[in-house]
Short mmCIF file of C-alpha atoms in Angstrom, two decimals:
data_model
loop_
_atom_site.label_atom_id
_atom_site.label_comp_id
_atom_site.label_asym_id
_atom_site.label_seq_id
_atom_site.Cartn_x
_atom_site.Cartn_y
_atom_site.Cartn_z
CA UNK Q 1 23.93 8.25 24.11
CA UNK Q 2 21.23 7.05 26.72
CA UNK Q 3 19.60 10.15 26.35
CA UNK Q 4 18.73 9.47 22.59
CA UNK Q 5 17.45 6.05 23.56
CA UNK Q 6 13.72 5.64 22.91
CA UNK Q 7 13.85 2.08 24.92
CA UNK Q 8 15.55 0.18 27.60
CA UNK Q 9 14.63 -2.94 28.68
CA UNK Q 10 16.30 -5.26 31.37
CA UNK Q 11 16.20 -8.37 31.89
CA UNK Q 12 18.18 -11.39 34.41
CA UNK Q 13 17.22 -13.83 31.31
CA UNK Q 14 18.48 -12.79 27.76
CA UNK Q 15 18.81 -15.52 24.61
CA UNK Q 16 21.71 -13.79 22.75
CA UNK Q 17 24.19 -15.10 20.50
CA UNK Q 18 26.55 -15.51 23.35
CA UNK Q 19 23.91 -17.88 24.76
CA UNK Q 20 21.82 -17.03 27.59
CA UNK Q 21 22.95 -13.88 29.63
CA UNK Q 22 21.91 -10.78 32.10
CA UNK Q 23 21.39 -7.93 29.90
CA UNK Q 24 20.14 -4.33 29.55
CA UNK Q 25 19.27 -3.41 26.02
CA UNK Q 26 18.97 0.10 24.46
CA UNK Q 27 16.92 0.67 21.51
CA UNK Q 28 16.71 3.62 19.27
CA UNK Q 29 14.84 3.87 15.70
CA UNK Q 30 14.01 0.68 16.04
CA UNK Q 31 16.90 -1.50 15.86
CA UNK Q 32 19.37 -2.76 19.09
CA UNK Q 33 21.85 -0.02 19.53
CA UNK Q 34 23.38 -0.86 22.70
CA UNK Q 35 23.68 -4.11 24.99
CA UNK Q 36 25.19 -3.78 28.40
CA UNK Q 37 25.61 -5.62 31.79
CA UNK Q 38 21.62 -5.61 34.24
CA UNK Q 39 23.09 -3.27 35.97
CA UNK Q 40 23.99 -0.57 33.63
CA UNK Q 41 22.22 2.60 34.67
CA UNK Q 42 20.96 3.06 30.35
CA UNK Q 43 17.96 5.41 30.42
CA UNK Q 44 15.27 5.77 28.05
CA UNK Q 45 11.78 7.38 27.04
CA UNK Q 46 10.13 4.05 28.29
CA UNK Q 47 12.25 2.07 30.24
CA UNK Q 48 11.31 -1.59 31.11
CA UNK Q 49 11.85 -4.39 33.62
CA UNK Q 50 11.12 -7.73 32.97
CA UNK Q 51 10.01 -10.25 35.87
CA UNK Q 52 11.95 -12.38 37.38
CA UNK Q 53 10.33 -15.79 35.63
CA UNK Q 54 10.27 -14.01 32.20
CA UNK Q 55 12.84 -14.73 29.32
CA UNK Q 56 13.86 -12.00 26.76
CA UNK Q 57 13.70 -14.01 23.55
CA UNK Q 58 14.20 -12.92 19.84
CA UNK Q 59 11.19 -11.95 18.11
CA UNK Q 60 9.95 -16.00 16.27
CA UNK Q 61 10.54 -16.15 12.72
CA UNK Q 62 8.16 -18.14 10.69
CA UNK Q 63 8.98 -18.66 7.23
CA UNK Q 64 6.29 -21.01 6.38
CA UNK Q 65 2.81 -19.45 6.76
CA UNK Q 66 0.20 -19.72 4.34
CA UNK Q 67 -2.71 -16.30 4.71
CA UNK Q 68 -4.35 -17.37 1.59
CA UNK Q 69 -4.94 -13.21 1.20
CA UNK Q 70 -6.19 -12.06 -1.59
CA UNK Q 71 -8.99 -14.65 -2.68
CA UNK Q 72 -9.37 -17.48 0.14
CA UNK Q 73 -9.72 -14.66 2.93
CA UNK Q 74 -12.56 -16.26 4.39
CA UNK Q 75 -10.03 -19.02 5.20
CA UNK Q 76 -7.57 -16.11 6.90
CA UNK Q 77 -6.44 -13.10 5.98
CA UNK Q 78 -3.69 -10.56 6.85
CA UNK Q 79 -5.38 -8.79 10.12
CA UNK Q 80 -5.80 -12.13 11.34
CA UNK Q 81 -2.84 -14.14 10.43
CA UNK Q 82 -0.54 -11.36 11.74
CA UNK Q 83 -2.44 -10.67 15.02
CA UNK Q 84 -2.26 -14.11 15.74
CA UNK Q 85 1.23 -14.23 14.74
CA UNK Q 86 2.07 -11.08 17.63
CA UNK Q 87 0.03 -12.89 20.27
CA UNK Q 88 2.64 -15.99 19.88
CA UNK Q 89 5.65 -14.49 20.00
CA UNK Q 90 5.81 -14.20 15.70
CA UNK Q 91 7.38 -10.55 14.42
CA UNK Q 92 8.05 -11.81 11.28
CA UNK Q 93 5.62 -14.30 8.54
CA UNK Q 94 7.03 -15.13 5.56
CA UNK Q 95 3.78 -15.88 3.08
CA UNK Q 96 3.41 -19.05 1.17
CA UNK Q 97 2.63 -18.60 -2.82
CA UNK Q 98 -0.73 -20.33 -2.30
CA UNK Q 99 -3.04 -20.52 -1.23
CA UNK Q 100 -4.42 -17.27 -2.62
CA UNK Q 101 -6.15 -16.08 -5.68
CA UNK Q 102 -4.14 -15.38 -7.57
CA UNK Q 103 -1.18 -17.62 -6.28
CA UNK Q 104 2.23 -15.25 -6.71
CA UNK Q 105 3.85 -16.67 -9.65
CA UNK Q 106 4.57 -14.18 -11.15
CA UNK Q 107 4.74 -9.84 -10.53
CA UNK Q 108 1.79 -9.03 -11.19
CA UNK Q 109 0.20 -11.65 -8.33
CA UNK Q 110 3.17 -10.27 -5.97
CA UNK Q 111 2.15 -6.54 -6.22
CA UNK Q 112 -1.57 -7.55 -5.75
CA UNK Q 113 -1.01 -9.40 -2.61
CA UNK Q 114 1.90 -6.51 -1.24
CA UNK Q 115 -1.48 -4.17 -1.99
CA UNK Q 116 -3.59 -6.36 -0.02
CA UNK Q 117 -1.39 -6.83 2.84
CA UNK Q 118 -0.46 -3.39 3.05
CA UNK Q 119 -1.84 -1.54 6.47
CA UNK Q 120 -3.26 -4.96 7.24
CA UNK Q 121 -0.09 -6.45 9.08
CA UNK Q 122 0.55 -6.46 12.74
CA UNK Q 123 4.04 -8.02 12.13
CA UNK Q 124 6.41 -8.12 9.38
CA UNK Q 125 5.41 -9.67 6.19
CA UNK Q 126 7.76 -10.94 3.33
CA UNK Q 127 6.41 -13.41 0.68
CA UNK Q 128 7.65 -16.72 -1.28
CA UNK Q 129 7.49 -16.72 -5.05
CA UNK Q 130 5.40 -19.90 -7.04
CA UNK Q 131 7.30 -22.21 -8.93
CA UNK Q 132 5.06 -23.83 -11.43
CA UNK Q 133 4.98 -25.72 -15.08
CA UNK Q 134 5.59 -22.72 -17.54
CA UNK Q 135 6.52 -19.92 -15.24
CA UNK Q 136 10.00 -20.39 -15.42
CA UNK Q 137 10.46 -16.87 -17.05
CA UNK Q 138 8.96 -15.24 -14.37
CA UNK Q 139 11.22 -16.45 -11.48
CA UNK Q 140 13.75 -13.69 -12.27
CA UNK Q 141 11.43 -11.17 -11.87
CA UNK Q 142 10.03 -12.01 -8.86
CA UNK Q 143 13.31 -12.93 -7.29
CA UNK Q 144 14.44 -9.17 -8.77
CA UNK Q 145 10.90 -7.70 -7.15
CA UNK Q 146 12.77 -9.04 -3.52
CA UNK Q 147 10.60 -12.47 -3.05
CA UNK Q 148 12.42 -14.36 -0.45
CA UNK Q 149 12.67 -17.51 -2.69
CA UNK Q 150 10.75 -20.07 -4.90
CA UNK Q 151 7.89 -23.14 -3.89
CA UNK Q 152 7.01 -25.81 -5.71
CA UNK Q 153 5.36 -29.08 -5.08
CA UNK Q 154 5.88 -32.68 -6.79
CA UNK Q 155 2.29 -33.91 -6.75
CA UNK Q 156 -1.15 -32.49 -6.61
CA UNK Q 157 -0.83 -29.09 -4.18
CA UNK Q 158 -4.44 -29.02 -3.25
CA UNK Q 159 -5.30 -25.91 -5.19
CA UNK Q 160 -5.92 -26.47 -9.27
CA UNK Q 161 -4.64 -23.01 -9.43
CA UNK Q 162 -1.00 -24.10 -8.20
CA UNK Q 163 0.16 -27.36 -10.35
CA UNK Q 164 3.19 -29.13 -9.49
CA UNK Q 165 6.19 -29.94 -11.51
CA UNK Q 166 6.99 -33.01 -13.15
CA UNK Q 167 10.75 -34.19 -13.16
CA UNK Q 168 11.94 -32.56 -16.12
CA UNK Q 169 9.90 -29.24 -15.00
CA UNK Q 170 11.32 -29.56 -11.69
CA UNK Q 171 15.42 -29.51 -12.99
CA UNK Q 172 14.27 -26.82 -15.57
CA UNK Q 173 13.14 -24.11 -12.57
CA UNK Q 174 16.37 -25.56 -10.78
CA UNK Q 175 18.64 -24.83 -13.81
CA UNK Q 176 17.19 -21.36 -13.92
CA UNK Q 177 16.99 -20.22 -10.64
CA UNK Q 178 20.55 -21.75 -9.67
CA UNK Q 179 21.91 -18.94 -12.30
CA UNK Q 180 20.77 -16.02 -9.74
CA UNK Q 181 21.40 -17.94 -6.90
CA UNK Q 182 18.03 -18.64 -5.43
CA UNK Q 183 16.18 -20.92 -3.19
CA UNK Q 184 13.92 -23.11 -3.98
CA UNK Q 185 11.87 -24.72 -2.03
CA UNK Q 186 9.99 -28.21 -1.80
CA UNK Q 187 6.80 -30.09 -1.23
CA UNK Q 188 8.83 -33.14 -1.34
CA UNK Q 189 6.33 -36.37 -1.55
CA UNK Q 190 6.44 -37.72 -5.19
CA UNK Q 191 3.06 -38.39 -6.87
CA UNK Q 192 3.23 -41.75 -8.42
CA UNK Q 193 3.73 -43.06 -5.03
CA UNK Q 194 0.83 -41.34 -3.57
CA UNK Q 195 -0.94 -42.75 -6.97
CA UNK Q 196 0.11 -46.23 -5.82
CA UNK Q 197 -0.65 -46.17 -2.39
CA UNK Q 198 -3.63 -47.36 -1.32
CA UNK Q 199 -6.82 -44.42 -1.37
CA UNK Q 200 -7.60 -42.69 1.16
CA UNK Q 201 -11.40 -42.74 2.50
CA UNK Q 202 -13.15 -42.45 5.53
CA UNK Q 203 -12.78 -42.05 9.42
CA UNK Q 204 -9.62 -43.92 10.32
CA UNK Q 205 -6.86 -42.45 10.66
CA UNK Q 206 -4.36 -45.38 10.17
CA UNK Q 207 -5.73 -46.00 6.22
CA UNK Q 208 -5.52 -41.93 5.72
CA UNK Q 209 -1.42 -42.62 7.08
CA UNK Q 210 -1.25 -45.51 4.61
CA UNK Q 211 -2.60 -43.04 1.55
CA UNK Q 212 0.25 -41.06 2.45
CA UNK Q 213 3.07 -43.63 3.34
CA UNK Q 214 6.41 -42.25 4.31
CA UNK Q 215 8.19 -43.57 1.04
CA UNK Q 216 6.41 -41.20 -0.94
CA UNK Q 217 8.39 -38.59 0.91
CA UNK Q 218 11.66 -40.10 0.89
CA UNK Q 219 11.28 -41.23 -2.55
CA UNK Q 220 10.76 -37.43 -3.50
CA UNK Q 221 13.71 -36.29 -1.02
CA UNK Q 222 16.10 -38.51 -2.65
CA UNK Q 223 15.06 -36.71 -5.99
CA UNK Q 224 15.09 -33.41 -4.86
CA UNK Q 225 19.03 -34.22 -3.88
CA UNK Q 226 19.93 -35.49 -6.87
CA UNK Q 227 18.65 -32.91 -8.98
CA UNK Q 228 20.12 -30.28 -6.70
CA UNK Q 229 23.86 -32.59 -7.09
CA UNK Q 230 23.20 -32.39 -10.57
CA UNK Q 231 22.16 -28.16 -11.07
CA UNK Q 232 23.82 -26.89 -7.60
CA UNK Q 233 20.28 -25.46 -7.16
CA UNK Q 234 19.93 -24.13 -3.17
CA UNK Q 235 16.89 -26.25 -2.40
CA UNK Q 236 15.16 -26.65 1.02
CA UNK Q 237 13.33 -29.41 1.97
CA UNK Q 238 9.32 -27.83 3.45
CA UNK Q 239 7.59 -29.89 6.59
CA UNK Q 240 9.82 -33.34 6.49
CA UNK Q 241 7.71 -35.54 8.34
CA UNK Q 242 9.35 -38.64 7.58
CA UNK Q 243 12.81 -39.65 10.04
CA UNK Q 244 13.53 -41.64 6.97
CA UNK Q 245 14.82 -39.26 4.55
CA UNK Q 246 16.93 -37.74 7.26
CA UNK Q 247 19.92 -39.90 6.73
CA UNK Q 248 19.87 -38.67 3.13
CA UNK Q 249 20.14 -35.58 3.94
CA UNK Q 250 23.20 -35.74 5.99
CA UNK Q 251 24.36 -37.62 3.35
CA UNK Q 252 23.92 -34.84 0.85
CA UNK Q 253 25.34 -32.26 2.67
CA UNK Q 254 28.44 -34.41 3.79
CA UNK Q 255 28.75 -34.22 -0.53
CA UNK Q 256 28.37 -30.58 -0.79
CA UNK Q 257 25.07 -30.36 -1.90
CA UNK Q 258 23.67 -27.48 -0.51
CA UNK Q 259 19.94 -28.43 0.89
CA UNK Q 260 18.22 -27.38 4.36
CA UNK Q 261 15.12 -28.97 5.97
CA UNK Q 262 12.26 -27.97 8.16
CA UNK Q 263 9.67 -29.77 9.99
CA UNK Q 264 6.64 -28.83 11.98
CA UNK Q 265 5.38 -28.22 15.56
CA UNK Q 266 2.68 -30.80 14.75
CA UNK Q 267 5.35 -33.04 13.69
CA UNK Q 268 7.07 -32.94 17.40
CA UNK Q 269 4.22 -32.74 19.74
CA UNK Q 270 1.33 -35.07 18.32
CA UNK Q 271 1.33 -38.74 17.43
CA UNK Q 272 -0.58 -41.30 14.81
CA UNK Q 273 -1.50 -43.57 17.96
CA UNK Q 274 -3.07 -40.99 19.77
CA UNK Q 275 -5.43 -39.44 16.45
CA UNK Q 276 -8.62 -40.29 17.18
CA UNK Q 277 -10.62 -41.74 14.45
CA UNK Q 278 -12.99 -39.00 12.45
CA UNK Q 279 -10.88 -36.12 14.22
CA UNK Q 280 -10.28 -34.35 11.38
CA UNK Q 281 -8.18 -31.25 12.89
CA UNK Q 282 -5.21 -33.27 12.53
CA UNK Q 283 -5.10 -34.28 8.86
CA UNK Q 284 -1.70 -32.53 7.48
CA UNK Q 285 0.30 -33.89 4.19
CA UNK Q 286 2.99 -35.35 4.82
CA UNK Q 287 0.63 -36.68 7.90
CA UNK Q 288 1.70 -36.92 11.25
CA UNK Q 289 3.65 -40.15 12.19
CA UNK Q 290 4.06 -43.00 14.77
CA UNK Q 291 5.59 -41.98 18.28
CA UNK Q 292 8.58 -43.77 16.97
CA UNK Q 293 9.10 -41.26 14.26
CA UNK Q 294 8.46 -38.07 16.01
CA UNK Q 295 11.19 -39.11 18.29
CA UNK Q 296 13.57 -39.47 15.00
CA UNK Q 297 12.58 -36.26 14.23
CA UNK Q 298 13.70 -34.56 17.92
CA UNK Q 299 17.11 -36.50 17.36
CA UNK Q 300 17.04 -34.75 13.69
CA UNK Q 301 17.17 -31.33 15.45
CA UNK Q 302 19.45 -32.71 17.92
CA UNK Q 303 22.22 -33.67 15.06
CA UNK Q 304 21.38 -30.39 13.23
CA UNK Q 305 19.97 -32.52 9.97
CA UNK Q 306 16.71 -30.47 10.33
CA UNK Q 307 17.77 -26.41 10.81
CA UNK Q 308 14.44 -25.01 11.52
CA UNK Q 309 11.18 -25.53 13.24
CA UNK Q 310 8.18 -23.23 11.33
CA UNK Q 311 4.23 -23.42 11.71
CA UNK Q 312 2.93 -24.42 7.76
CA UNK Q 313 -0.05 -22.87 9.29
CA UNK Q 314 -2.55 -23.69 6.69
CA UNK Q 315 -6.13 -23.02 7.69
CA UNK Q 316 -9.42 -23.10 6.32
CA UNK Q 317 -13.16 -22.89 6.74
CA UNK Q 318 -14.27 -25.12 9.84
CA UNK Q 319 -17.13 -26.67 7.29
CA UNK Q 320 -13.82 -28.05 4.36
CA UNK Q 321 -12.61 -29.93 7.51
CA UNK Q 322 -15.37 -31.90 7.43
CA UNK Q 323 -15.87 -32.59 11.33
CA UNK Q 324 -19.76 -33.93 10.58
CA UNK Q 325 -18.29 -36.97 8.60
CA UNK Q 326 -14.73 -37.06 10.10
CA UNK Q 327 -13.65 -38.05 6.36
CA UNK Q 328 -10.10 -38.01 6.18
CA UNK Q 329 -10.23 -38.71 2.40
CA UNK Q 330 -12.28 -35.45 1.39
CA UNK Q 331 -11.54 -32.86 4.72
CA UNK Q 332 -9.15 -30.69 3.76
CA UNK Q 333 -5.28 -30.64 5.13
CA UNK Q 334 -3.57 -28.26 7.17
CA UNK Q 335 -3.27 -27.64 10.58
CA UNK Q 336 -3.75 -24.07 12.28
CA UNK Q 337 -1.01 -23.45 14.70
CA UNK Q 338 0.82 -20.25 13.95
CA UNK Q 339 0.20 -18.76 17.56
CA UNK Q 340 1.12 -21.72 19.56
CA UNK Q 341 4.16 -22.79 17.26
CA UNK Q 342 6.82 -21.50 20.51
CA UNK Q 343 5.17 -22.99 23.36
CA UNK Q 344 4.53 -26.29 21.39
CA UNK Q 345 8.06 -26.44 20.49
CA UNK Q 346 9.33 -25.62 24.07
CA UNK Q 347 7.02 -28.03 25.48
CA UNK Q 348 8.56 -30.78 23.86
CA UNK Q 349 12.08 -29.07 23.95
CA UNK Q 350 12.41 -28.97 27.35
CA UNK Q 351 11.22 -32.68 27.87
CA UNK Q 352 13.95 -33.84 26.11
CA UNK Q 353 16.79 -31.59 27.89
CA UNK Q 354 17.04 -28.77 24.90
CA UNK Q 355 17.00 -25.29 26.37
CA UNK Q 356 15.63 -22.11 24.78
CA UNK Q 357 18.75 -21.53 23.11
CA UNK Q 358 18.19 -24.26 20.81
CA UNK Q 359 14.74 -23.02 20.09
CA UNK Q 360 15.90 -19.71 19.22
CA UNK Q 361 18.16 -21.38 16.81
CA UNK Q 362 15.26 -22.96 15.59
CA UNK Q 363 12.77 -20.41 15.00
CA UNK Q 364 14.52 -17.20 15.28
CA UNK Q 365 18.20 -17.46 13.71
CA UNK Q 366 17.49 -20.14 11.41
CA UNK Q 367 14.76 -19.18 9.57
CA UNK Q 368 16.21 -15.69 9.63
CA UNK Q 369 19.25 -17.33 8.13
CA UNK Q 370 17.23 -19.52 5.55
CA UNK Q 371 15.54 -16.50 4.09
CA UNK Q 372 18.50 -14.04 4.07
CA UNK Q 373 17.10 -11.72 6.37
CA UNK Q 374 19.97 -9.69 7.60
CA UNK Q 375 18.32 -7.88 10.67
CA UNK Q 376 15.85 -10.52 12.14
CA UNK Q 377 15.99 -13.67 14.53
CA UNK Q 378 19.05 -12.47 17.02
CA UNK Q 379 19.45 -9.92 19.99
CA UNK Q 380 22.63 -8.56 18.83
CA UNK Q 381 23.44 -5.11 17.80
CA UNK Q 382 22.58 -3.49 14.53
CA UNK Q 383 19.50 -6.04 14.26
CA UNK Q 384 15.59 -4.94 14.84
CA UNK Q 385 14.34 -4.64 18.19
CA UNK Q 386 11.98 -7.47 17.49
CA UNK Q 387 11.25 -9.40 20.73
CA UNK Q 388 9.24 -12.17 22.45
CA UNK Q 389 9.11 -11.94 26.54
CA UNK Q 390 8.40 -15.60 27.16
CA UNK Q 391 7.76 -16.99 30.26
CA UNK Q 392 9.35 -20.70 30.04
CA UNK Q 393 7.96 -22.23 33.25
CA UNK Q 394 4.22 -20.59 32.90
CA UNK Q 395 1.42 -22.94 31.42
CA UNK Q 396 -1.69 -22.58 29.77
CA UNK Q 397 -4.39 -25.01 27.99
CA UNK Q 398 -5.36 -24.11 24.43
CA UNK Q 399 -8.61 -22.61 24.02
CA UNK Q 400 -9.68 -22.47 20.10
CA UNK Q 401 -12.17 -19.30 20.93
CA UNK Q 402 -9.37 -17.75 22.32
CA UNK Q 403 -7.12 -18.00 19.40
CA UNK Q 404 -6.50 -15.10 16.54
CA UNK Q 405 -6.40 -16.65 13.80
CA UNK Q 406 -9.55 -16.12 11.58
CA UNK Q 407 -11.62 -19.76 11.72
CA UNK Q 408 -11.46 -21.30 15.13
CA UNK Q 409 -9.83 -24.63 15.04
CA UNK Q 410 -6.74 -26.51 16.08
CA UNK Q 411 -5.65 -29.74 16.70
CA UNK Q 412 -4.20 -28.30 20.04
CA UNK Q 413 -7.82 -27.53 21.55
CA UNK Q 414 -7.57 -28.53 25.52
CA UNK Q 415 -3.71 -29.45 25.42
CA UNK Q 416 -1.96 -28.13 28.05
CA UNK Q 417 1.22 -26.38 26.74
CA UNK Q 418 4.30 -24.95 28.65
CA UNK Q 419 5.63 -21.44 28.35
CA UNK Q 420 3.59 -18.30 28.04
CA UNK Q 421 4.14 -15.21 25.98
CA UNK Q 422 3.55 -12.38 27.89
CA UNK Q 423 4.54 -9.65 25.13
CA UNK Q 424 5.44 -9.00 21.33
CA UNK Q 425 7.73 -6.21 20.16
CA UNK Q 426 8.36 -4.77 16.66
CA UNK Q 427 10.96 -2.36 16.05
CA UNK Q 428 11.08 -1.42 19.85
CA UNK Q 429 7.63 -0.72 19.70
CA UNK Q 430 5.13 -3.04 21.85
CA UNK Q 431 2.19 -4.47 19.91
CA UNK Q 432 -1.00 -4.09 21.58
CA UNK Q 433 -1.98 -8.24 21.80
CA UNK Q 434 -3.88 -7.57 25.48
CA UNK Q 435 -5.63 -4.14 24.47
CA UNK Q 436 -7.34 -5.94 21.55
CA UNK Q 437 -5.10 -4.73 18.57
CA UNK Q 438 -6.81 -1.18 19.12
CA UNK Q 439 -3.83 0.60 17.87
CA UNK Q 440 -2.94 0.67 13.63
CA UNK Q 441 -0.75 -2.19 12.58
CA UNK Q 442 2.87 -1.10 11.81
CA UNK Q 443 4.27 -4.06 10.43
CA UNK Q 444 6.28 -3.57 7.45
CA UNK Q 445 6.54 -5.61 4.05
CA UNK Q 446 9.59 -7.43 3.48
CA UNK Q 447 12.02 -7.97 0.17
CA UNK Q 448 14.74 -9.83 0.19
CA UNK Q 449 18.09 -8.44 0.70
CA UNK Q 450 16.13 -5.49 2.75
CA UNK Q 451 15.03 -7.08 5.67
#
């Protein structure tokens, strides 16, 4: 059997499902065909040693990425979403409906984007399905054409080309998608609240945080439950940035209903006190919250309220974050993290005692889980050999110009961040981060129930 290996890689530091263990892994057509003790004497075409200080991980899993490919490529794009993706640690994107051109509500938008993506992507790709007023006969036919699941939002999204649902629209795409067993899931801040709330305008960050004030969220949450009681939709909550709603959810699941939650690296790491005024890199809806809330959040994961930790990397042009004014009111919202999303996480992690076990389960197995991806997010036999070799007690500071993604900005510009990835793997095969990409990308598109 060793001789039909095509790679063996060994390593004193392995995150497996049996927790964190001395390994030697064999690989052959791509997937993990054997695991043995370090000191197995496995051969291979290309055998491998890690370092000493270096961690065998599973290859990150980030459902919650937003190219904005075809149509807003100037924004990002596949090349440069997915290389940036492989030089954190990601092997596998999941694609957000919008921000593209058209936004994938319905087959015909799917196939265009699979077209556009295709021989672009450096990692695996799969893609979420739109959930939007009148589409709700085309959510079986996307679901059937293998998207991993269904978005809506509950206010404004940001685009005019993605509305949101109202309350009746939102338990009609429930009702239907419940009857195949879907997922949908939620930008969960309601809009009458944001309506209410006082506007937001200008360089300070506190008024921008009051525009946005954590009720809206949990006022939406608490719908989003109900109506999920009421249907027995599967519904995940997207980027909870609010501790508040947390509670809830507990609550809901101690019921039965069946909902998951996310939140952010962005969430975890930064703070409202520290934002200065004007710096625009940080504006996000939901926004980012007090100190006091962030540490809610950590306890969150702690509990297992909030499964998963993914990037809602949502770029842009550097000019619609309007740095010259430092408006908070007109610059546009997202935050561009999706290669730093591991050592942001483990940063934090390991401040507060969690170990890179728990971030596995956050951003490996759980997403993988979440999305019904049968061979991603675990080292364990049978799965792809998609890896991360992470080096937990390296450091580096965030340069922006040294970043893949397409437009160069990030709120994490000169933070110093623990943990280094030293190398990506797909499928057994390493992808070429340090030689500049030079070789073609391999990554594969995704349907659900295939992966």
């Amino acid at each position: 059997m060793s001789d039909e290996l095509d790679l063996v890689i060994r390593a004193r530091r392995v995150v497996s499902t049996g927790g964190e263990v001395d390994r030697t892994i064999g690989v052959r057509d791509g997937s993990i065909a054997v695991i043995e003790p370090y000191d197995s004497d496995l051969t291979a075409r290309q055998v491998v040693e890690l370092a000493d200080d270096e961690v065998l991980m599973p290859g990150i899993v980030d459902s919650h990425v937003h190219v904005n490919d075809p149509g807003r490529t100037e924004w990002e794009g596949f090349a440069t979403a997915t290389r940036a993706a492989a030089a954190g640690g990601v092997t596998t994107i999941v694609d957000m409906p919008l921000n593209s051109i058209p936004p994938t509500c319905d087959v015909e938008a799917l196939e265009l984007k699979r077209k556009t993506a295709a021989d672009q992507a450096y990692v695996d790709v799969g893609f979420w399905g739109g959930a939007i007023p009148g589409n709700v006969p085309q959510l079986r036919p996307l679901f059937d054409s293998g998207v991993f699941g269904f978005k809506c939002f509950l206010l404004h999204s940001g685009v005019d080309e993605f509305p949101h649902l109202d309350p009746e629209q939102l338990e009609e795409a429930m009702r239907a998608i419940r009857e195949f067993d879907g997922l949908l899931i939620v930008h969960a801040e309601d809009t009458h609240a944001i309506e209410r709330a006082p506007t937001a305008h200008g360089d300070i960050y506190t008024d921008f945080l009051h525009s946005r004030p954590r009720g809206a969220e949990n006022l939406a949450v608490a719908q989003v439950i109900e109506l999920a009681r009421w249907t027995g939709c599967r519904v995940h909550v997207l980027h909870v940035s609010s501790s508040d709603a947390l509670p809830m959810i507990a609550s809901a699941r101690r019921d039965g209903v069946r909902i998951t939650a996310e939140t952010c690296p962005h969430y975890l790491t930064f703070t409202a006190e520290e934002i200065p005024d004007g710096a625009t890199q940080y504006k996000c809806c939901p926004p980012i919250r007090e100190s006091g809330n962030r540490e809610l959040l950590w306890e969150g994961l702690r509990e297992g309220v909030i499964d998963i930790v993914v990037s809602d990397h949502s770029p842009s042009t550097i000019d619609l974050k309007c740095l010259d004014i430092g408006d908070f009111g007109v610059a546009w919202g997202g935050i561009s993290s999706l290669q730093l999303g591991l050592s942001a996480v483990w940063t934090g992690a390991r401040a507060r005692g969690f170990t890179l076990i728990d971030v596995a389960r956050w951003m490996c197995q759980g997403p993988a889980a979440q999305t019904d991806m049968l061979r991603k997010g675990r080292i364990d036999l049978g799965y792809d050999a998609d890896f991360c070799v992470f080096a937990p007690d390296d450091a580096f500071v965030v340069d922006k110009d040294k970043l893949r993604h397409k437009n160069p900005l990030t709120p994490y510009h000169g933070r110093p961040l623990a943990g280094v990835v030293r190398s990506t793997w797909l499928r057994g095969e390493r992808i070429d981060v340090d030689a500049g990409f030079q070789a073609p990308p391999r990554g594969r598109l995704l349907r659900r129930g295939e992966s």
